[in-house]
mmCIF file of C-alpha atoms in Angstrom:
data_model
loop_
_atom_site.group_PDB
_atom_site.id
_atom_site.type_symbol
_atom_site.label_atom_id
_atom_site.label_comp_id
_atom_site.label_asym_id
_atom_site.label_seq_id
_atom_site.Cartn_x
_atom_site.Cartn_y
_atom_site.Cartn_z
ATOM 1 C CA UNK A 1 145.782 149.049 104.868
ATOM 2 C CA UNK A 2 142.610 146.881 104.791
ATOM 3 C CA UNK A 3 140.881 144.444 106.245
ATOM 4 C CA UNK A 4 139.293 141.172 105.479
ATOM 5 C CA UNK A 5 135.790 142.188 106.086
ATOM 6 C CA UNK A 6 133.475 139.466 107.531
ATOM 7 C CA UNK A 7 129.492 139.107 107.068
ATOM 8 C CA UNK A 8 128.508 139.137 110.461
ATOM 9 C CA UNK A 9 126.203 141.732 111.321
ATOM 10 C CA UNK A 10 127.166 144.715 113.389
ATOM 11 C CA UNK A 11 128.303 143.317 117.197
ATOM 12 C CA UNK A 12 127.836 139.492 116.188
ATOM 13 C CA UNK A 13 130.533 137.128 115.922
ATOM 14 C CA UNK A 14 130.731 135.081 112.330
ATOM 15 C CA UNK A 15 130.853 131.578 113.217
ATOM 16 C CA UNK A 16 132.984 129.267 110.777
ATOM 17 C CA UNK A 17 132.955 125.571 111.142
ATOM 18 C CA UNK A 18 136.182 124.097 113.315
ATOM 19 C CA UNK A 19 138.662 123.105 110.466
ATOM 20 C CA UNK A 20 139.599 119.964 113.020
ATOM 21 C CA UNK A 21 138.084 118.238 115.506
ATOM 22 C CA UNK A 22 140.362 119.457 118.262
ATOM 23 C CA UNK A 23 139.228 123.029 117.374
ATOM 24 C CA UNK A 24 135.635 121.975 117.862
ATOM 25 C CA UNK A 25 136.631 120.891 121.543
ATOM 26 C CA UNK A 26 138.892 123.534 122.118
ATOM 27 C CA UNK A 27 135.551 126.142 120.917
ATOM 28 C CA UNK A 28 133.690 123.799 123.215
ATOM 29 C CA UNK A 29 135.510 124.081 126.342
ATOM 30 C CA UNK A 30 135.636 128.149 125.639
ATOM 31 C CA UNK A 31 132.161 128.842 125.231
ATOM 32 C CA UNK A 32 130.514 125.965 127.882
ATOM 33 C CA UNK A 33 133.631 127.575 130.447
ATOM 34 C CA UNK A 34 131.866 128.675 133.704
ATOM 35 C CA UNK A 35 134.809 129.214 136.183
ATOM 36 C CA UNK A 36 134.394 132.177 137.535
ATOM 37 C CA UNK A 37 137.739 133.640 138.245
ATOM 38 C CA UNK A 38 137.803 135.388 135.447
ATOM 39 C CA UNK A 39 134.586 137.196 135.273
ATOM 40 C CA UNK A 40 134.977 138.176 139.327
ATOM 41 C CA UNK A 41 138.184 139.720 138.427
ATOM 42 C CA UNK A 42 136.851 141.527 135.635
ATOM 43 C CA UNK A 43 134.222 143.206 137.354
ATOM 44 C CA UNK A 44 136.766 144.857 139.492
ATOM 45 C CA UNK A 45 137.259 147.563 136.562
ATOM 46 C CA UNK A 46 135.445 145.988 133.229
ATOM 47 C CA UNK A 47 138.639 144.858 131.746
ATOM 48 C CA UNK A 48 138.248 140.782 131.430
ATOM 49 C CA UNK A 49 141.535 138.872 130.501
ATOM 50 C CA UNK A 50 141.980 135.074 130.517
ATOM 51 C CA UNK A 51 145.810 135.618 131.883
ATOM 52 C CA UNK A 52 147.848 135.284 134.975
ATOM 53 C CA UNK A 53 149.573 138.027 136.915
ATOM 54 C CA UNK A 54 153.035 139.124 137.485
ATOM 55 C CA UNK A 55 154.112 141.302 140.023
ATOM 56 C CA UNK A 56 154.744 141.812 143.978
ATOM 57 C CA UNK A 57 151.535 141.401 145.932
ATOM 58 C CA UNK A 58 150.738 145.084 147.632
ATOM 59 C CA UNK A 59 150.563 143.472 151.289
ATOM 60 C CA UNK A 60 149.162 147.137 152.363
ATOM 61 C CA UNK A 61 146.100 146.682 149.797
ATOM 62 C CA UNK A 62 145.144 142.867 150.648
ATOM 63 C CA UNK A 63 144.886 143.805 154.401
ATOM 64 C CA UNK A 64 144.983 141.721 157.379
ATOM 65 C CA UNK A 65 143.614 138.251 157.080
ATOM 66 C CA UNK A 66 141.016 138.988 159.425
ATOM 67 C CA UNK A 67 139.546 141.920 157.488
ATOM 68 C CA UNK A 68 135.715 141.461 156.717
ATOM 69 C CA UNK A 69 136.695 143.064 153.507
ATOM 70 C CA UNK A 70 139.999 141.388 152.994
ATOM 71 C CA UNK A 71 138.263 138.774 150.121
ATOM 72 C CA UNK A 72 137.196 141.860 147.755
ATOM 73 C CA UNK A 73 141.035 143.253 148.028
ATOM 74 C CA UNK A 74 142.362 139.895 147.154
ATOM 75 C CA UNK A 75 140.124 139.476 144.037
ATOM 76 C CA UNK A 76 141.403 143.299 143.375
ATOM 77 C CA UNK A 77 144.678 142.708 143.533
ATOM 78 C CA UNK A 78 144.729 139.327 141.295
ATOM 79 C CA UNK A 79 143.016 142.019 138.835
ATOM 80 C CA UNK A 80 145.596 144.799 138.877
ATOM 81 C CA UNK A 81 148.390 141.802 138.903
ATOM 82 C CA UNK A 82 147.111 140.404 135.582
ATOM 83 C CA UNK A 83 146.912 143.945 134.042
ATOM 84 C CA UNK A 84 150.330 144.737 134.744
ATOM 85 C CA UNK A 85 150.610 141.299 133.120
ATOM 86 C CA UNK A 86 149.283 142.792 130.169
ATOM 87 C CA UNK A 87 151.031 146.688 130.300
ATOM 88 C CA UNK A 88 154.227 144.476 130.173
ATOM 89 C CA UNK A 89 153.507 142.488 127.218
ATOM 90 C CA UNK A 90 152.026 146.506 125.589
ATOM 91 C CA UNK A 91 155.601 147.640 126.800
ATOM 92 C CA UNK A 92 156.957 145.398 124.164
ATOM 93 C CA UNK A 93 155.409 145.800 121.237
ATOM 94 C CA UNK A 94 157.828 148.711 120.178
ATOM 95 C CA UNK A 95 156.962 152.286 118.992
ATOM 96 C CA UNK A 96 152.924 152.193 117.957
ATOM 97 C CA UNK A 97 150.913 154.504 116.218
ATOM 98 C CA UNK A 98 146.992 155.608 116.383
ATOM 99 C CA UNK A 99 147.033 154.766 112.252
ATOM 100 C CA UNK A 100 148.326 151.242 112.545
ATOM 101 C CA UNK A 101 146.433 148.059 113.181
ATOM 102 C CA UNK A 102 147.308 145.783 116.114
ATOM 103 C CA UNK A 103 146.266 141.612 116.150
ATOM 104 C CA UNK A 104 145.425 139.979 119.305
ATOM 105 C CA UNK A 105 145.103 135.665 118.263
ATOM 106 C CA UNK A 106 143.779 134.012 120.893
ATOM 107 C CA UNK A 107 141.813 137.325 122.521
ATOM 108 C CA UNK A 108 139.462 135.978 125.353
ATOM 109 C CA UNK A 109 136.819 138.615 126.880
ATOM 110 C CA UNK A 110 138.868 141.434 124.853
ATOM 111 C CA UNK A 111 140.732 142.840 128.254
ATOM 112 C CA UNK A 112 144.405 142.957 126.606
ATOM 113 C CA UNK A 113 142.553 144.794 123.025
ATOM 114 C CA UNK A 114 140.570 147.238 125.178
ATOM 115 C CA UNK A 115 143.998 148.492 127.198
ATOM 116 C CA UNK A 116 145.837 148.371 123.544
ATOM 117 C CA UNK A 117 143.568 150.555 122.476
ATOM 118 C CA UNK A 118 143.325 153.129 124.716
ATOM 119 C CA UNK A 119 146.926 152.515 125.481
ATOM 120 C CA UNK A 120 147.630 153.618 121.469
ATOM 121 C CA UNK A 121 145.097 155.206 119.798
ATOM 122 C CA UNK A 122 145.245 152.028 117.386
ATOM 123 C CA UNK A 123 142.866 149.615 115.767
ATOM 124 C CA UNK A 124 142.747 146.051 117.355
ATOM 125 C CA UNK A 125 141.785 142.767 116.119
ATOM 126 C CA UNK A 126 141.446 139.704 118.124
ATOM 127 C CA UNK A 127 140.764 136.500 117.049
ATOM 128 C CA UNK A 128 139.026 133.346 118.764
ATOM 129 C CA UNK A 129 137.617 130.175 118.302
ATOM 130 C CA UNK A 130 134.591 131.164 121.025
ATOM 131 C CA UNK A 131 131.753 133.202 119.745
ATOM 132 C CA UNK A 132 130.800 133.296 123.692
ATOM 133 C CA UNK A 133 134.083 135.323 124.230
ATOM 134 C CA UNK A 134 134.058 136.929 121.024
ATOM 135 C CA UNK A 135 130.093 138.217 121.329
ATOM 136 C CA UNK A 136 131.428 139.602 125.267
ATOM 137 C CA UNK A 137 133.824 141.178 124.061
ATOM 138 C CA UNK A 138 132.584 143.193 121.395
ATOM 139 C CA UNK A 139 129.555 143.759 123.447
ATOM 140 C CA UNK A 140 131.716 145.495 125.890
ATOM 141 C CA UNK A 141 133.746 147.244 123.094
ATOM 142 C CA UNK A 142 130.369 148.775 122.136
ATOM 143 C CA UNK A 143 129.812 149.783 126.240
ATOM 144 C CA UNK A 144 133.053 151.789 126.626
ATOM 145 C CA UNK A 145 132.182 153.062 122.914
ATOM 146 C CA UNK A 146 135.480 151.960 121.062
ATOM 147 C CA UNK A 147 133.752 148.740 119.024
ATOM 148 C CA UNK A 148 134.831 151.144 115.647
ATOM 149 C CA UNK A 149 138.308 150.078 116.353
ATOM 150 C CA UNK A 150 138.052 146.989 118.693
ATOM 151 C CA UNK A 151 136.781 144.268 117.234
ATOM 152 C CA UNK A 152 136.813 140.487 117.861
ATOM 153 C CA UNK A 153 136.242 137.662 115.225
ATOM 154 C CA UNK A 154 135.429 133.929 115.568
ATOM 155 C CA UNK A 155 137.945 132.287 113.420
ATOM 156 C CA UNK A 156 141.172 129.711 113.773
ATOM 157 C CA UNK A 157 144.290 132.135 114.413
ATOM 158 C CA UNK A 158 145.899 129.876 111.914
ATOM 159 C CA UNK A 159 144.420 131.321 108.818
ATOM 160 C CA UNK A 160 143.490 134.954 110.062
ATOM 161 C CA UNK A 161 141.794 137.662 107.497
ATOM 162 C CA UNK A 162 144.259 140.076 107.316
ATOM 163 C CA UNK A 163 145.982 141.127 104.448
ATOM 164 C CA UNK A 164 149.185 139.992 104.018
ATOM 165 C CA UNK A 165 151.953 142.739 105.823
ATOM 166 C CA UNK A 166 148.732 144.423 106.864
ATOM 167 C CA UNK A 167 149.605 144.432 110.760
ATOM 168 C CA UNK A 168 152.048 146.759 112.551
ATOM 169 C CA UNK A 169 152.135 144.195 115.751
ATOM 170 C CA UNK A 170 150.348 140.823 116.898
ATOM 171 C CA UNK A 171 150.491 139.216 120.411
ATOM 172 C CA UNK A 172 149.337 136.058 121.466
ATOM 173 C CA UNK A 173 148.751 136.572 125.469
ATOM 174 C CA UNK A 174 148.470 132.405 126.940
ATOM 175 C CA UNK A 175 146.965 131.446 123.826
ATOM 176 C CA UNK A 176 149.801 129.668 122.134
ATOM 177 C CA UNK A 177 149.311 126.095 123.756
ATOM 178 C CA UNK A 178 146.629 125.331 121.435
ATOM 179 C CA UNK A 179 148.577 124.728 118.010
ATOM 180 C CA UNK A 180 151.268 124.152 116.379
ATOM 181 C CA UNK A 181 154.085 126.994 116.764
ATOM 182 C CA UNK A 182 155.233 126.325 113.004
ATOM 183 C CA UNK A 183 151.773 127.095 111.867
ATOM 184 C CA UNK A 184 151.099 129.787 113.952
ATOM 185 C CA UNK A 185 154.434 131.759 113.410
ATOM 186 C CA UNK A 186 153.831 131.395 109.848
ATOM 187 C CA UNK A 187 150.435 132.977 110.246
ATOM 188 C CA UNK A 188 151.680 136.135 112.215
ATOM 189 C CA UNK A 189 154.765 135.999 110.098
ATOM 190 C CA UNK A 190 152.635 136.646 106.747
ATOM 191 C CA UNK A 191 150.086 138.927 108.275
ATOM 192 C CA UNK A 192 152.933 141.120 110.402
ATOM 193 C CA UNK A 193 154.626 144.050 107.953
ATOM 194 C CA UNK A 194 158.258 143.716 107.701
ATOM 195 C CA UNK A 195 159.839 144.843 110.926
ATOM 196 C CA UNK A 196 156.632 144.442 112.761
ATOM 197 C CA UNK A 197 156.903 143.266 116.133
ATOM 198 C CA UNK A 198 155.088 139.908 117.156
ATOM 199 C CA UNK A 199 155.221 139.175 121.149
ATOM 200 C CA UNK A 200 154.271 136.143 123.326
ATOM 201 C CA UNK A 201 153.759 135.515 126.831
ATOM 202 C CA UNK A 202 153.239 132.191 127.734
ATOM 203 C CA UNK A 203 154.066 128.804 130.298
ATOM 204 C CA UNK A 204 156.574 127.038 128.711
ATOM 205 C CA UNK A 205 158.314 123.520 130.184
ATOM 206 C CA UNK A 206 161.620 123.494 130.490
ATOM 207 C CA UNK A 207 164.406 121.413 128.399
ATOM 208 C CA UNK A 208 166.826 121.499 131.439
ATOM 209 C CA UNK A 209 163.830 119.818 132.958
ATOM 210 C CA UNK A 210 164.421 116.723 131.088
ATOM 211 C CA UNK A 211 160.524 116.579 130.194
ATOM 212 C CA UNK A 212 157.262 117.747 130.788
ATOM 213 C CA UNK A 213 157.194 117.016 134.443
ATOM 214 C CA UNK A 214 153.706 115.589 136.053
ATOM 215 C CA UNK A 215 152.893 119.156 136.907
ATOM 216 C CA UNK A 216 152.849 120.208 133.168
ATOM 217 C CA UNK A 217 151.055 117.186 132.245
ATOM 218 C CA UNK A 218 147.962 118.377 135.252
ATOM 219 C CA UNK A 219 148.010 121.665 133.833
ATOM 220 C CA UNK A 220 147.992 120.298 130.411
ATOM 221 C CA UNK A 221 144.766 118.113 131.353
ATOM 222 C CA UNK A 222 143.103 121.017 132.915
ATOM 223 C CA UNK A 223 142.454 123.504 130.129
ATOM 224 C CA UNK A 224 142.880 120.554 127.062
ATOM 225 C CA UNK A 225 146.013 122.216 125.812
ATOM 226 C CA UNK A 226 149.465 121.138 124.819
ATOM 227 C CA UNK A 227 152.239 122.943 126.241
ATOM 228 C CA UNK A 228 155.457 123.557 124.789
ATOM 229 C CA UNK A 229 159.359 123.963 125.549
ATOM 230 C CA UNK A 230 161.116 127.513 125.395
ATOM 231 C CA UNK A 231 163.810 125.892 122.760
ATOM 232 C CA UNK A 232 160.286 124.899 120.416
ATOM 233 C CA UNK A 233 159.399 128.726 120.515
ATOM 234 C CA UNK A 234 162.405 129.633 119.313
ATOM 235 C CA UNK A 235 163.450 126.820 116.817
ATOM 236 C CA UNK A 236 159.578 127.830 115.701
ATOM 237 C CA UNK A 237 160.297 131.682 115.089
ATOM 238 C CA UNK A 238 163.598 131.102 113.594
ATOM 239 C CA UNK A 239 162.065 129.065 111.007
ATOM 240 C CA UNK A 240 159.475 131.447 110.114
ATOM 241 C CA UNK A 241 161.525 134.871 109.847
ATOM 242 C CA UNK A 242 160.594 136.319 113.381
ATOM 243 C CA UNK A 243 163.853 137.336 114.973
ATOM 244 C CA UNK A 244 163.776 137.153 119.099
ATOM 245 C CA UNK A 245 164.722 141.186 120.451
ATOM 246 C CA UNK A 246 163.671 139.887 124.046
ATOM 247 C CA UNK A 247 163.280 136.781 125.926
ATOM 248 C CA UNK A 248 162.702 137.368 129.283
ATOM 249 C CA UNK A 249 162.005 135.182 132.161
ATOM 250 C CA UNK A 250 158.981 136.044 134.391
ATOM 251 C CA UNK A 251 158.816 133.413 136.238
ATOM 252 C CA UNK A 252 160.033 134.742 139.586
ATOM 253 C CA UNK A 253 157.370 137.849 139.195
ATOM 254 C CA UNK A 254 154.188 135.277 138.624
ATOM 255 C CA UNK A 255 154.619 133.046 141.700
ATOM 256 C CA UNK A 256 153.087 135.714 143.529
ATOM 257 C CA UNK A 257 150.404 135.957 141.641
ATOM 258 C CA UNK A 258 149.737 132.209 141.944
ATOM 259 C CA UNK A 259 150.256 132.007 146.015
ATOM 260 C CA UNK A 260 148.143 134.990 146.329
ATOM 261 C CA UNK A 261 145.649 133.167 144.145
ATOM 262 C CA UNK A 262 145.692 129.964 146.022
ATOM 263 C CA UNK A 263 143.989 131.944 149.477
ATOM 264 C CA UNK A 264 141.231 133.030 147.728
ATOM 265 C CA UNK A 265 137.519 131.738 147.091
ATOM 266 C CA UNK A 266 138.738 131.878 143.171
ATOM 267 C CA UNK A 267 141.060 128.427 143.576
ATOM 268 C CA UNK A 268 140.179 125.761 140.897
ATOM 269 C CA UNK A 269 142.317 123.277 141.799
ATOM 270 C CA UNK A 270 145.167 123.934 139.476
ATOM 271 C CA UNK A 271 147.104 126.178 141.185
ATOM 272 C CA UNK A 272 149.502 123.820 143.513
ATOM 273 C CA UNK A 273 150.343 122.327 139.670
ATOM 274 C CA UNK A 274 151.393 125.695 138.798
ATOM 275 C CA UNK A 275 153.627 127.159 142.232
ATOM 276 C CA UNK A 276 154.766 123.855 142.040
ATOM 277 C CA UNK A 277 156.487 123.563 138.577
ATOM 278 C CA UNK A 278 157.521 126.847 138.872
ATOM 279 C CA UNK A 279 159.317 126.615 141.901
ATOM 280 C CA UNK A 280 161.019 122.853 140.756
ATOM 281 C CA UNK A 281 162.096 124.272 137.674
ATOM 282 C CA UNK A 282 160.232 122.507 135.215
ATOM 283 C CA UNK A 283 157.678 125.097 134.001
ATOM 284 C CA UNK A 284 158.737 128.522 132.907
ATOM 285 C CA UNK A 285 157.039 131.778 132.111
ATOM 286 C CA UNK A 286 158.615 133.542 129.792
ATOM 287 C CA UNK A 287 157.751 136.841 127.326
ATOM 288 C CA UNK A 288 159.245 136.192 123.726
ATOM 289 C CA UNK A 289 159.379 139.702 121.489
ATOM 290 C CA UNK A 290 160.289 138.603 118.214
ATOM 291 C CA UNK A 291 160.668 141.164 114.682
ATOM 292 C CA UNK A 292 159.321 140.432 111.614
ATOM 293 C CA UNK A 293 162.501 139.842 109.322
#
């Protein structure tokens, strides 16, 4: 199995041109991005993910509301919530080996590739369109000394550089809002070996809905992404030979999350848009696992 290799020097992110315009922004809003939810809950444990949680809230951790300290065990809660967001998604991607390499498109700070790792033994790739993200996160791969096989790339998870059937199992973790499903699923469709696993987890509107309600349409204009229906990730995979094993609605287990978020000094002013759809019905969370046919 091999790897495109890139020019980039050791720890540096290569740096292509945006192949469209809406790439450029979408690089743009990644790399100015200053909120800082996600580096606060990163700090709690070095593990930085641009996810949500799922999960009951441990009432007995948070405290009392008039604890001095009661701030730092919300922010360390939201933290552990959003990893067990991430063990789930590593619970799906079937039986994995310390040989085999493992694609994460769309890969933020690196969180979900460092607990792969260690989770597997295996080599991870992620992909992004933000040398800021890319440079943190193999700058932290080198700090926790795994950067020989956790690596992140600047490039458009459209056209990756993997080999063709090089990849035992791809994710994309809250990533897949930014392009087309058709295009992407044929990118992890050719780079995934045959009966390789590919998984999503990802806020979906729902068809019963009607249409993307106002909510979806906020949350849309908030992080300049396009959000799609459940039925368009599966019409999507069916098209491109990825075969759903699993679709599972988590929903239900990230309101908690997003209530528990919504007391704390880490609100942005998106979360009533998100307990709001998700208690009305029109906005979903769902995990997809899907095998490469």
């Amino acid at each position: 199995m091999s790897l495109t290799d890139t020019s980039a020097p050791a720890g540096r992110a290569a740096i292509p041109g945006p192949a469209t315009p809406y790439q450029g922004d979408i690089a743009r809003y990644w790399d100015t991005e200053a909120r800082p939810v996600n580096l606060r809950l990163g700090d709690v444990d070095g593990l930085y993910h641009h996810h949500y949680g799922i999960g009951a809230v441990d009432e007995a951790a948070v405290g009392d509301p008039e604890d001095s300290e009661r701030e730092k065990k919300v922010i360390a809660e939201l933290h552990r919530l959003e990893s067990a967001q991430t063990d789930v998604l590593l619970d799906n991607l079937g039986a994995i080996t310390a040989g085999q390499t493992l694609v994460d498109a769309g890969c933020g700070r690196g969180g979900s590739m460092v607990m792969a790792h260690q989770r597997f033994g295996a080599r991870v790739e992620g992909v992004t369109l933000s040398a800021k993200q890319a440079e943190f996160g193999n700058r932290r791969a080198r700090e926790l000394g795994i950067d020989a096989s956790v690596r992140a790339q600047v490039c458009n998870m459209l056209k990756m550089p993997f080999e063709t059937g090089s990849v035992a199992a791809s994710w994309n973790n809250e990533s897949s809002m930014y392009v087309d499903l058709d295009d992407l699923f044929a990118e992890h469709s050719r780079i995934l070996e045959v009966g390789g696993r590919y998984v999503t987890i990802t806020g979906c509107w729902n068809p019963k809905y009607g249409q993307p309600s106002k909510w979806v349409s906020q949350i849309n204009a908030h992080f300049e992404c396009n959000i799609h229906s459940r039925r368009e990730y599966l019409r999507a995979m069916a098209d491109n030979r990825l075969v759903p094993q699993a679709v599972i609605d988590l929903t239900p287990a990230t309101l908690p999350y997003w209530e528990l978020r919504a007391t704390s000094s880490l609100v942005t002013g998106i979360e009533e848009a998100f307990i709001s759809s998700y208690k009305d019905g029109s906005f979903q969370y769902v995990l997809i696992a899907a095998d490469r046919v």
